[in-house]
XYZ file of C-alpha atoms in Angstrom:
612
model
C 28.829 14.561 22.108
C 26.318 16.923 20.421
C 22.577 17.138 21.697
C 20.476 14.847 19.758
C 18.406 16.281 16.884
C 17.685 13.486 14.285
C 16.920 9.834 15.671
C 16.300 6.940 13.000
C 13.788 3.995 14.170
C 15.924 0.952 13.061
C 14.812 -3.199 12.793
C 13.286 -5.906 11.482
C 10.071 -6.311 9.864
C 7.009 -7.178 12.803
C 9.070 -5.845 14.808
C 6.834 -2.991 16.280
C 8.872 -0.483 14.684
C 6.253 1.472 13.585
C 3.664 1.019 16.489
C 6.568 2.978 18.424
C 7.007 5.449 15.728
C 3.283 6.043 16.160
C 3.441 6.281 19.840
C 6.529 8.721 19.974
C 4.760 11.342 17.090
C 0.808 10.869 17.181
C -0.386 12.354 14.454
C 2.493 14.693 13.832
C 4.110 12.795 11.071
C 4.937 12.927 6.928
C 4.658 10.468 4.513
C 6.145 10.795 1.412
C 9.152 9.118 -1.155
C 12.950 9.513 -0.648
C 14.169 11.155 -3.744
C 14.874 9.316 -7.099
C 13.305 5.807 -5.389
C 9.980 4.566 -4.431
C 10.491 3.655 -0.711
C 8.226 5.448 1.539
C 10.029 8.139 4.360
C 8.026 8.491 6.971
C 8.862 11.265 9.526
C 8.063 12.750 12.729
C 8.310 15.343 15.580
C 8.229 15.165 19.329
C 8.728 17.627 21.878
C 10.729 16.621 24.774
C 9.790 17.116 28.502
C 12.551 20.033 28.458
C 11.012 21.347 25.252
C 13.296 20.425 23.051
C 12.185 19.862 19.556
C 13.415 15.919 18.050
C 12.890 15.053 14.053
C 12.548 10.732 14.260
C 12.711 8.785 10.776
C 11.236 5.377 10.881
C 13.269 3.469 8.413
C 12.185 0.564 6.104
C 12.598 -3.182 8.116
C 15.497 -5.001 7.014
C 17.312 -8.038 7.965
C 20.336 -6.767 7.263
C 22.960 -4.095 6.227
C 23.593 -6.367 3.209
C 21.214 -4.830 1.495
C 19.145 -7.091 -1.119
C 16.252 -4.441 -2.118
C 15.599 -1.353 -2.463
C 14.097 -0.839 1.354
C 17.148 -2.280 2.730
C 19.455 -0.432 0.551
C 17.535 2.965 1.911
C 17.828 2.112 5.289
C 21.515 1.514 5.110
C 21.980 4.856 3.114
C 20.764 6.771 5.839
C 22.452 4.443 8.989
C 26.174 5.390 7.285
C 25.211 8.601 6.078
C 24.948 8.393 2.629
C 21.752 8.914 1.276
C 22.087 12.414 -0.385
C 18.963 14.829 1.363
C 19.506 12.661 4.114
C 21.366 13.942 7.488
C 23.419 11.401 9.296
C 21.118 10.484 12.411
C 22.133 11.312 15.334
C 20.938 8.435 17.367
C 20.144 5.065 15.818
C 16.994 3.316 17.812
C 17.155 -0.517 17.109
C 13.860 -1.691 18.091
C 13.942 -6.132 18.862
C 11.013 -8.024 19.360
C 11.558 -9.243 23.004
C 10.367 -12.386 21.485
C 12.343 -13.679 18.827
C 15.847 -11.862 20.057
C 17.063 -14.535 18.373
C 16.417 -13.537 15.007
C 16.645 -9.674 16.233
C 19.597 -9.326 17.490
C 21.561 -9.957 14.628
C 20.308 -6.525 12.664
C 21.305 -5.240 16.220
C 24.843 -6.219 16.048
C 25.222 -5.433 12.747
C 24.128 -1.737 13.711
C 26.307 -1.985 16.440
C 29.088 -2.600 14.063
C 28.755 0.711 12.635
C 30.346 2.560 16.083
C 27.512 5.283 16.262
C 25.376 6.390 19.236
C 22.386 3.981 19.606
C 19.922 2.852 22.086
C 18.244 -0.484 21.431
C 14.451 -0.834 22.573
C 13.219 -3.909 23.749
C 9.950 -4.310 22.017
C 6.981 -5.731 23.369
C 8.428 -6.976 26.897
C 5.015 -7.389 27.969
C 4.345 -10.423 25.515
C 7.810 -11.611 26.552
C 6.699 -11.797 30.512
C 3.618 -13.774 29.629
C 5.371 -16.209 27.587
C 7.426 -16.201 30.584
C 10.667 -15.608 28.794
C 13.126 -13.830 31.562
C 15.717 -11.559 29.805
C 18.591 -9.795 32.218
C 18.538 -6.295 30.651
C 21.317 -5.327 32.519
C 23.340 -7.806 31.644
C 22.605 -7.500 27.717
C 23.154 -4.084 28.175
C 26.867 -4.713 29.329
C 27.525 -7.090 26.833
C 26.362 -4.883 24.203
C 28.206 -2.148 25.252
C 24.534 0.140 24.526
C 21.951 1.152 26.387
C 19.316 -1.399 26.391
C 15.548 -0.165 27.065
C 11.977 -2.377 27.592
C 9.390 -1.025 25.531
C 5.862 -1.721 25.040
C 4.648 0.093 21.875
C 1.133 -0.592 22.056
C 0.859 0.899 25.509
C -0.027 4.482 25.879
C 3.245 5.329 28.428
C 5.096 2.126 27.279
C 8.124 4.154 25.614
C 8.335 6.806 28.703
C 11.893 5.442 29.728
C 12.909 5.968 26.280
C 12.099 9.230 25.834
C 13.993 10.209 28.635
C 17.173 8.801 27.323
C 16.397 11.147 24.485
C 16.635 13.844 27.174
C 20.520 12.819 27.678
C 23.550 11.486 25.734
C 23.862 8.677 24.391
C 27.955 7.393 23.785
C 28.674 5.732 20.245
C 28.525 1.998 20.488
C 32.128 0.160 21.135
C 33.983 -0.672 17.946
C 34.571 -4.045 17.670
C 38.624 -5.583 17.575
C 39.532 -6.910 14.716
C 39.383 -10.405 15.605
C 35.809 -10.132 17.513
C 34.914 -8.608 13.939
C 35.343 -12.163 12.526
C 33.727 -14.150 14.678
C 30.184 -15.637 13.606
C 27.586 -13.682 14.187
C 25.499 -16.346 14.834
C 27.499 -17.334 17.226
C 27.652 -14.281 19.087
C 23.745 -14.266 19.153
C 23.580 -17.405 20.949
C 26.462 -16.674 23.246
C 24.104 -13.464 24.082
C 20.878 -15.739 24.476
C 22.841 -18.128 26.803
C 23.978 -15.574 29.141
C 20.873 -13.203 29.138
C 18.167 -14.912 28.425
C 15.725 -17.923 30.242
C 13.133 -19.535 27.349
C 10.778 -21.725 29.003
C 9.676 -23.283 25.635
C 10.975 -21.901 21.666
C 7.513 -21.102 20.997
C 4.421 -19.621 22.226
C 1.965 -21.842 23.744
C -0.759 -19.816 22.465
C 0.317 -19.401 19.164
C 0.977 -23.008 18.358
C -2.892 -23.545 20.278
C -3.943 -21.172 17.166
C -1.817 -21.700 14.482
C -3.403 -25.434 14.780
C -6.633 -24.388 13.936
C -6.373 -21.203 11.907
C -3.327 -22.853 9.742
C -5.231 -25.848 8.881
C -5.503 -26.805 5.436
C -9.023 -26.933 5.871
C -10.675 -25.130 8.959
C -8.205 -22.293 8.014
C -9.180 -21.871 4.368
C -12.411 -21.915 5.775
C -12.447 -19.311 8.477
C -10.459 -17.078 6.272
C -13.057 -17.268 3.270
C -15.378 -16.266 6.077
C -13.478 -13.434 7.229
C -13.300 -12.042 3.844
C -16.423 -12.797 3.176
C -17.667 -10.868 6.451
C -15.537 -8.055 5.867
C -17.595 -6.927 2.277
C -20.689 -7.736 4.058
C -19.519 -5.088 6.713
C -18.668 -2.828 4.412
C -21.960 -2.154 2.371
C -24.416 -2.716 5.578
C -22.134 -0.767 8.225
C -21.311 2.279 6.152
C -25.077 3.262 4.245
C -25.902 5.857 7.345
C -22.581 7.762 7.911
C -23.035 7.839 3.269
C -26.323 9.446 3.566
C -25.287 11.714 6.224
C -22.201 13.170 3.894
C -24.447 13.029 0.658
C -27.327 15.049 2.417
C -24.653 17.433 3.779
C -22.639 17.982 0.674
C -26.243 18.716 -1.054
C -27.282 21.340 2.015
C -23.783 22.906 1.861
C -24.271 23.043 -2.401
C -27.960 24.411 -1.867
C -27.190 27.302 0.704
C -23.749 27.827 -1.017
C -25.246 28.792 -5.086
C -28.509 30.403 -3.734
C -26.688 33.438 -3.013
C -25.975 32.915 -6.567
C -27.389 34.882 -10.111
C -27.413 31.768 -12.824
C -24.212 31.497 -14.599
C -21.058 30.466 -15.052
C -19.819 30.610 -12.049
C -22.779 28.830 -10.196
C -22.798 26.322 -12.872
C -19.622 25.576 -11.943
C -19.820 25.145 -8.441
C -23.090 23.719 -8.451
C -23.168 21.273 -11.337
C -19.072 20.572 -11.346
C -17.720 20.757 -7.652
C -20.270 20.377 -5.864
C -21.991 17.529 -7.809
C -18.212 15.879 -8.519
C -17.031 15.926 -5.612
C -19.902 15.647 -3.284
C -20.270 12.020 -4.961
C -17.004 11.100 -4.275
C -16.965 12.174 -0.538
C -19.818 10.248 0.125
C -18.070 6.921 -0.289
C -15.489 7.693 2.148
C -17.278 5.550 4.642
C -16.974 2.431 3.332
C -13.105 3.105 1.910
C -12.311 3.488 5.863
C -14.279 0.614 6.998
C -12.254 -1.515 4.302
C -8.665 -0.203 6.039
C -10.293 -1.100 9.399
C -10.363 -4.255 8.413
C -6.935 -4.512 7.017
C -5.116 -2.917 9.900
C -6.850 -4.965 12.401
C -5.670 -7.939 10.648
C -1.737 -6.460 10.369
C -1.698 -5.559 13.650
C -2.979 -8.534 15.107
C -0.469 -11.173 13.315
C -2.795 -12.889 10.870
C -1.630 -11.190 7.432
C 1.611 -13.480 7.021
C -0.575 -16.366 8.128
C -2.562 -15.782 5.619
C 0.048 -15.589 2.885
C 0.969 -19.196 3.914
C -2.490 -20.557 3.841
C -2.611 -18.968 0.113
C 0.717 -20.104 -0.697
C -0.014 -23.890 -2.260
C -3.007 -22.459 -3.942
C -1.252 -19.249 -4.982
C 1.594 -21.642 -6.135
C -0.776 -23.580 -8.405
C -1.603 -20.540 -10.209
C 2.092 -19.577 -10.625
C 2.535 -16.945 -7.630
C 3.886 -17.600 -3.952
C 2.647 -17.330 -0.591
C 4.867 -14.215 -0.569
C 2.643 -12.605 -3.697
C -0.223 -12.459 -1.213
C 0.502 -8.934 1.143
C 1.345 -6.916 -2.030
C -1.878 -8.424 -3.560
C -4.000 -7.837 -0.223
C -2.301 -4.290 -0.658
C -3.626 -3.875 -3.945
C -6.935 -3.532 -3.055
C -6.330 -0.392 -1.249
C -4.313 1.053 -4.319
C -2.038 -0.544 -7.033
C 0.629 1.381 -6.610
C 2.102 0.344 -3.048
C 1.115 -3.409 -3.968
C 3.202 -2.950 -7.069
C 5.935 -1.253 -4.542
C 5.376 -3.971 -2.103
C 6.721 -6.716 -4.647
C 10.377 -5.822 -3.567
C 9.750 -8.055 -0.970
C 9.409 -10.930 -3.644
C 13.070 -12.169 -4.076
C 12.607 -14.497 -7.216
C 12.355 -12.042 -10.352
C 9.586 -14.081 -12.139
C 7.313 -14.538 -9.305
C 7.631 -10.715 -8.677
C 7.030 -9.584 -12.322
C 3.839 -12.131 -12.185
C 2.753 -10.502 -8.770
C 3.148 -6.731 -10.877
C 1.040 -7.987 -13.673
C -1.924 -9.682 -11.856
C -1.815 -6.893 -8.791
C -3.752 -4.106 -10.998
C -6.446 -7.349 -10.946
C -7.387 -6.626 -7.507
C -10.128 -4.454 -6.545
C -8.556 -1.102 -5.682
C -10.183 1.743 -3.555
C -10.900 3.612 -6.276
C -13.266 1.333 -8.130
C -15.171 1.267 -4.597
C -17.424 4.556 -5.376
C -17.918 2.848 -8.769
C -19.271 -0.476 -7.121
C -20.806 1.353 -5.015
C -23.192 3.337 -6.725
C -24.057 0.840 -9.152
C -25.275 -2.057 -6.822
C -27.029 0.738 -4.946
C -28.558 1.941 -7.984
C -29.453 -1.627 -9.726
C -29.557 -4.422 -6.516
C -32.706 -4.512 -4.228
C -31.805 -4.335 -1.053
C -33.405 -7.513 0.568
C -32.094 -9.844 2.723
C -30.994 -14.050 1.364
C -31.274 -16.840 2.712
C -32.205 -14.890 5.849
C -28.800 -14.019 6.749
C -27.087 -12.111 3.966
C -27.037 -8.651 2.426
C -27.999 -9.163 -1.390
C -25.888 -6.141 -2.009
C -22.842 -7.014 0.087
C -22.802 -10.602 -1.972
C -22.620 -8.619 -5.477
C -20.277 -6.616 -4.232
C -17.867 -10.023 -2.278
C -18.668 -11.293 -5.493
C -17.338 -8.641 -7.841
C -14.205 -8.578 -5.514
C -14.315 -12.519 -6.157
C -14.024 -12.243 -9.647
C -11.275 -9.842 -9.892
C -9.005 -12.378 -7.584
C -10.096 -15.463 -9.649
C -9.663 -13.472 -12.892
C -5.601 -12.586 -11.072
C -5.190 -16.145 -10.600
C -6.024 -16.958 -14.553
C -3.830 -14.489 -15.503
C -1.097 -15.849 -13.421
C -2.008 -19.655 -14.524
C -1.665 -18.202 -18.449
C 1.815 -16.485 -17.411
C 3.293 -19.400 -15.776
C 2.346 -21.696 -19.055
C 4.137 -19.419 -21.365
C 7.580 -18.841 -19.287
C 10.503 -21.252 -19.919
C 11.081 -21.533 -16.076
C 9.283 -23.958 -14.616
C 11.568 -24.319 -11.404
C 9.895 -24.729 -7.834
C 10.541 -21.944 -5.009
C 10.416 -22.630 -1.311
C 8.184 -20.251 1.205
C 9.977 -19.119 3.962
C 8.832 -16.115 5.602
C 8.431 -15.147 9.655
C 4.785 -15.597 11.300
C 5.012 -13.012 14.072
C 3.317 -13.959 17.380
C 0.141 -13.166 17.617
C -1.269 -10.313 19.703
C -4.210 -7.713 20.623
C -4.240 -4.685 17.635
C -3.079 -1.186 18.737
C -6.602 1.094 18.824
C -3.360 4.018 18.085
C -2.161 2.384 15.414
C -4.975 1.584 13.553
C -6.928 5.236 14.164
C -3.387 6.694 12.931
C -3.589 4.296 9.735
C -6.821 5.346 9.146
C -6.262 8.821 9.903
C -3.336 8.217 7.414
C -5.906 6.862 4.770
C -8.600 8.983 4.959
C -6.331 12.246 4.555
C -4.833 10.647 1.465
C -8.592 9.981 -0.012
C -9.406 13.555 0.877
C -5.932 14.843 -0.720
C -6.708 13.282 -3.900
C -10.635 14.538 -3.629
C -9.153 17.826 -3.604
C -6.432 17.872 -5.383
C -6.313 15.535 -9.344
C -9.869 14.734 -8.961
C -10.659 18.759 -7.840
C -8.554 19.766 -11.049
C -10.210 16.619 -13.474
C -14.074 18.020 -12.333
C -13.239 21.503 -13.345
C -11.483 20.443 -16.564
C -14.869 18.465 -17.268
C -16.812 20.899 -15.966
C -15.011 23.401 -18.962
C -15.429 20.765 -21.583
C -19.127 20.147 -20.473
C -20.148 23.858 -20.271
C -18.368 24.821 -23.418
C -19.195 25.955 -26.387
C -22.197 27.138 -25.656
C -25.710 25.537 -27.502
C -26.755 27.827 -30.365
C -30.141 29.811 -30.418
C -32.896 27.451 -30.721
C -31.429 24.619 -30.039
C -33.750 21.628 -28.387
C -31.024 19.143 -26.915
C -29.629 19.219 -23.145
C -26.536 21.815 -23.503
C -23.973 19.273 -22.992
C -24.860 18.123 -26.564
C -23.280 20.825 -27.860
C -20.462 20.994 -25.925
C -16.913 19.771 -26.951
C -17.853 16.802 -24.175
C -20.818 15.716 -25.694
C -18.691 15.833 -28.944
C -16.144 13.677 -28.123
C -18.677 11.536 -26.284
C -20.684 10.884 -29.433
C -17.074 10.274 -31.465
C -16.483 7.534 -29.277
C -19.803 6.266 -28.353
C -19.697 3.601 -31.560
C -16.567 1.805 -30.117
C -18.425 1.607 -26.759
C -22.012 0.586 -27.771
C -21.331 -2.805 -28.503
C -20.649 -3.144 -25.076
C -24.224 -1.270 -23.664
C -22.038 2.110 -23.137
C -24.264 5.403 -23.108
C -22.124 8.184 -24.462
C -22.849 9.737 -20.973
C -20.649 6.403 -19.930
C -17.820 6.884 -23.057
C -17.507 10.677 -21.072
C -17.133 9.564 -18.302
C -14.354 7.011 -18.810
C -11.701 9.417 -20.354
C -10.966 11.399 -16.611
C -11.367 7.542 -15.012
C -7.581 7.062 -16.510
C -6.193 9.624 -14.352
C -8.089 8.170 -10.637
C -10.978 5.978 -11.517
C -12.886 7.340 -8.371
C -13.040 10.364 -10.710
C -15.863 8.310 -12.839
C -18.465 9.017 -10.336
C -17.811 12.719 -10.145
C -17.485 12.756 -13.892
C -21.055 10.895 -14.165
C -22.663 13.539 -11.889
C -21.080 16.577 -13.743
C -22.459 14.817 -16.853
C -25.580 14.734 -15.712
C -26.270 17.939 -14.048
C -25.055 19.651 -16.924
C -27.511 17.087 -18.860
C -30.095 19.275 -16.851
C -31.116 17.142 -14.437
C -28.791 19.287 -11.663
C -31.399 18.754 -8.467
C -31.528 15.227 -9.064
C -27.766 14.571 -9.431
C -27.333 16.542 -6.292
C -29.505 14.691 -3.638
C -29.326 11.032 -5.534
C -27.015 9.881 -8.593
C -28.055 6.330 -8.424
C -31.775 6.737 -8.846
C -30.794 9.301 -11.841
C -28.581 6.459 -13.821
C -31.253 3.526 -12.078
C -34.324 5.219 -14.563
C -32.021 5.816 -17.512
C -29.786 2.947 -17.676
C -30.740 -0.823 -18.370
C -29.969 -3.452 -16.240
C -27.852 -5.212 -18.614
C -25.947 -1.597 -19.105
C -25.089 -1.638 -15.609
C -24.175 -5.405 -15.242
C -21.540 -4.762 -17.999
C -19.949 -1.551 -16.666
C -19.359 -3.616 -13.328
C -17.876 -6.307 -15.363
C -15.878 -3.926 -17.249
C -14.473 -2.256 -13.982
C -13.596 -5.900 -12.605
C -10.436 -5.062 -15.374
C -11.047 -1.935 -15.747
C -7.156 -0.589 -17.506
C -5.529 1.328 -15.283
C -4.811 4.596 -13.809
C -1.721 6.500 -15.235
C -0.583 6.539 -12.211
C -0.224 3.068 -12.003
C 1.565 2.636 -15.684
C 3.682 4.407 -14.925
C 4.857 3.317 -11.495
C 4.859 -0.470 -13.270
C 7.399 1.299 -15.761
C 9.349 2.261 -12.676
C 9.322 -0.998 -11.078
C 10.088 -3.017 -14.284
C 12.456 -0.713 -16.072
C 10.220 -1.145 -19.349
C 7.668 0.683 -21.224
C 7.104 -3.227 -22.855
C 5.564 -4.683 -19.770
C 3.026 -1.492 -19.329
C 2.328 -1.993 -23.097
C 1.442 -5.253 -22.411
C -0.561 -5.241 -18.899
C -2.806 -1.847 -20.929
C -3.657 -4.346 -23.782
C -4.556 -7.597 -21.713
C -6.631 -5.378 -19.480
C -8.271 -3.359 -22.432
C -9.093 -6.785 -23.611
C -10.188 -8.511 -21.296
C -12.799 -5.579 -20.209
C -14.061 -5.577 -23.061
C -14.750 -9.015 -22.945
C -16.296 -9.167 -20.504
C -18.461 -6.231 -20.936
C -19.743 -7.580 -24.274
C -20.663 -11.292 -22.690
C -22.153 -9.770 -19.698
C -24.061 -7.641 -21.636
C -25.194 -9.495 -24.633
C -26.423 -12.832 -21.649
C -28.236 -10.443 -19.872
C -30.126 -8.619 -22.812
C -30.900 -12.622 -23.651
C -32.103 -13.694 -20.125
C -33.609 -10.385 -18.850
């Protein structure tokens, strides 16, 4: 037996897999793709008490070794050591939910199947003690032939014990006779339950006690419109001093920075293009994280599959499942894991539906858009002596982008030949208190991502603006802002006729043409626009009062509607290519998006000229 190196987190979906995961590596962890696939590898370190160094994988949740997507398939790849890049672990961790062993411990038999070294941690044993379910670890230990260990992943020392097994090792699991192979596995699960295990009652007491009011057809529909609508409320009122803060900072850091400066190119360029650009795009940061707060609390605590099936009859009228509502909800962080999180969506029609309508939902990146424009063109007063005028807008603007999903799906489902009926099944975890660890590492998590892609594509897009902005030159005598004269300005007033139907200033049309590679990259684009427009100190200590004195209302109401559709990043054409095998279905989802922008642009802007 060789001292363990490599250890691979192994189980179910919900089944704290990656609460322990978080607990064993902190913040020392990698996210990132296996090669040639889209599944996410996550990876971590720990240091042992005796110093030695441990690499842990947390694999994607599967139900099985009969792999039936590409998640599954990954995690079996690297369980028999075939996933090329991939080392064979050398301990396999199969984390149960002390909970539902019946369900569980069938991925744990399977694993055990495979002969190698493995531990199995018993998840969440403090849940299991108050639901009064009694489980003889021992004993399921020596029928398993494998260390069994209680865990409690939430808990700041509630994986001690296993870490130190890590510290000793661990023998491969028995290999099972051939006639034991055979036998049912079902069967051997409840063979397992009847000796091990005492279940006062199948379910928990205080999960049926909620499910009966938050899985009503009414109340539940009802508090969950609330939620959502709370959460956007949160968002705008919660985050507007921790904005200010980074905007005045950014613009003290810019000031102190270029006064050491001689005018030029080079202050121009850190002045009007990185500094304005990016300092723009930091400063909605806030309100990105408060919208992940929101999400993880609701993962962690149990209510995001509950959710699904509340959705599911009304998702179902519309031509999508229950099932199509977590890679929608993950949408609005970014398109491209929603897209990714599809997989889970068995039925190839729903899923293609769920790809289509998932760019619908209000990503991140439109946030800074949103953002600046309700700041810049809604009063902030209070209605009906409750609510946040701006935080409405902005629930409402998220509003229309589901609603507008939902038409898309209706249309989609009309137009297909198969008009066949799918059952919802799907597992409603218990419910339970979210991990303060867990979330702060998901936002950690998020917030590094946002500030990767500040610096890195949108970083590279401001400077490449920045050089089309600044260049040529304006020629002696001339009377216009430079950026006129630039190539920019140029290719701003080429396209400027296409746009102006719509209320587009050609500052706008700019603007727009970076937006296609991160469309958080349209702020930063607007304020390198303008301080190269010559209005440089007003870009850098307030954007929105710039565009509030020389845009019309109507102008502003249409870009909103426009970004509501807005056509997509690159990024996320071409991950729909990956996911659908066909350069068709990108063609098509660019076109109905183009259009229906525009659409909505020109009606939005042509009722307000008429009413305002």
């Amino acid at each position: 037996m060789n001292t363990i190196q490599h250890i691979a987190l192994v189980g179910n979906p919900n089944c704290g897999k990656t609460s322990l995961f978080n607990q064993l590596t902190g913040a020392r962890q990698k996210v990132a793709n296996y090669a040639g696939v889209t599944v996410e590898r996550k990876e971590g370190f720990l240091t042992l008490a005796s110093g030695r160094h441990v690499r842990i994988l947390d694999l994607p949740g599967a139900y099985s070794l009969d792999a039936t997507s590409p998640d599954e398939a990954v995690t079996r790849a690297v369980c028999l050591g075939e996933l090329a890049g991939e080392a064979l672990p050398d301990l396999l961790v199969c984390v149960i939910d002390a909970t539902n062993l019946r369900l569980h411990l069938r991925f744990a038999l399977e694993i055990r199947r495979l002969g190698r070294p493995m531990v199995i941690a018993l998840n969440m044993m403090d849940d299991a003690r108050r639901r009064g379910i009694q489980i003889d670890v021992a004993k399921l230990s020596h029928a398993l032939g494998v260390p069994v260990i209680e865990t409690v992943a939430v808990k700041r020392h509630g994986a001690a014990d296993l870490l130190k097994a890590f510290e000793n090792q661990i023998p491969r699991a028995p290999l099972i006779a051939e006639d034991a192979e055979q036998n049912d596995i079902h069967a051997q699960v409840r063979a397992l339950l009847a000796e091990t295990v005492v279940m006062p009652r199948t379910t928990d007491q205080r999960d049926d006690a909620l499910d009966a009011v938050l899985l009503h057809p009414v109340f539940g529909l009802a508090i969950l419109a609330t939620l959502m609508f709370f959460v956007f409320q949160a968002v705008f009122t919660w985050a507007a001093p921790f904005m200010d803060g980074i905007g005045y900072t950014v613009a003290a850091v810019s000031d102190w920075t270029t006064s050491f400066l001689a005018d030029g190119m080079l202050k121009s360029l850190l002045k009007d293009g990185i500094f304005a650009g990016l300092g723009t795009v930091l400063t909605f940061l806030p309100q990105i994280l408060i919208l992940f707060f929101f999400i993880l609390m609701l993962e962690e605590s149990g209510y995001l599959p509950r959710a699904a099936f509340l959705l599911d009859r009304l998702m179902f009228g519309a031509g999508l499942t229950g099932r199509a509502f977590i890679p929608l909800l993950s949408s609005f962080a970014c398109a491209i894991p929603g897209i990714m999180a599809t997989r889970s969506i068995s039925d190839p029609r729903d899923r293609l539906t769920t790809i289509m309508v998932a760019p619908l939902m209000t990503c991140s990146a439109r946030l800074p858009v949103y953002a600046l424009l309700i700041s810049a063109f809604i009063p902030v007063k209070t209605v009906w002596g409750l609510f946040n005028l701006q935080g409405l807008v902005l629930f409402a603007l998220y509003f229309g982008g589901i609603i507008s999903a939902l038409l898309v799906a209706l249309v989609m489902k009309r137009f297909r030949r198969d008009q066949s009926d799918h059952a919802l099944l799907m597992e409603l975890p218990s419910y339970r208190l979210p991990s303060w660890r867990s979330v702060g590492i998901g936002l950690y998590e998020r917030a590094t991502i946002f500030i990767k892609r500040v610096g890195g594509i949108i970083l590279s897009l401001i400077v490449i603006l920045w050089f089309l902005a600044y260049f040529p030159q304006p020629p002696a005598g001339a009377t216009l802002p430079p950026i006129d004269y630039s190539f920019a300005g140029q290719i701003g007033h080429v396209i400027a006729p296409i746009f102006a139907p719509i209320g587009f200033t050609w500052e706008i049309c700019i603007a727009l043409i970076p937006g296609l590679a991160a469309r958080e990259v349209v702020v930063a684009a607007l304020g390198t626009v303008y301080a190269l427009s010559g209005n440089e100190d007003a870009v850098s200590h307030q954007l929105g009062s710039l565009i509030a004195g020389q845009w019309s209302l109507p102008t502003a109401l249409s870009l909103l509607a426009w970004f509501i559709f807005a056509p997509q990043c690159l990024a996320t054409m071409a991950t729909v290519r990956r996911e659908t095998g066909s350069w068709k279905y990108v063609g098509i989802m660019a076109l109905y998006l183009f259009s229906l922008a525009y659409g909505a642009s020109l009606i939005t802007y042509h009722v307000a000229e008429a009413l305002l």
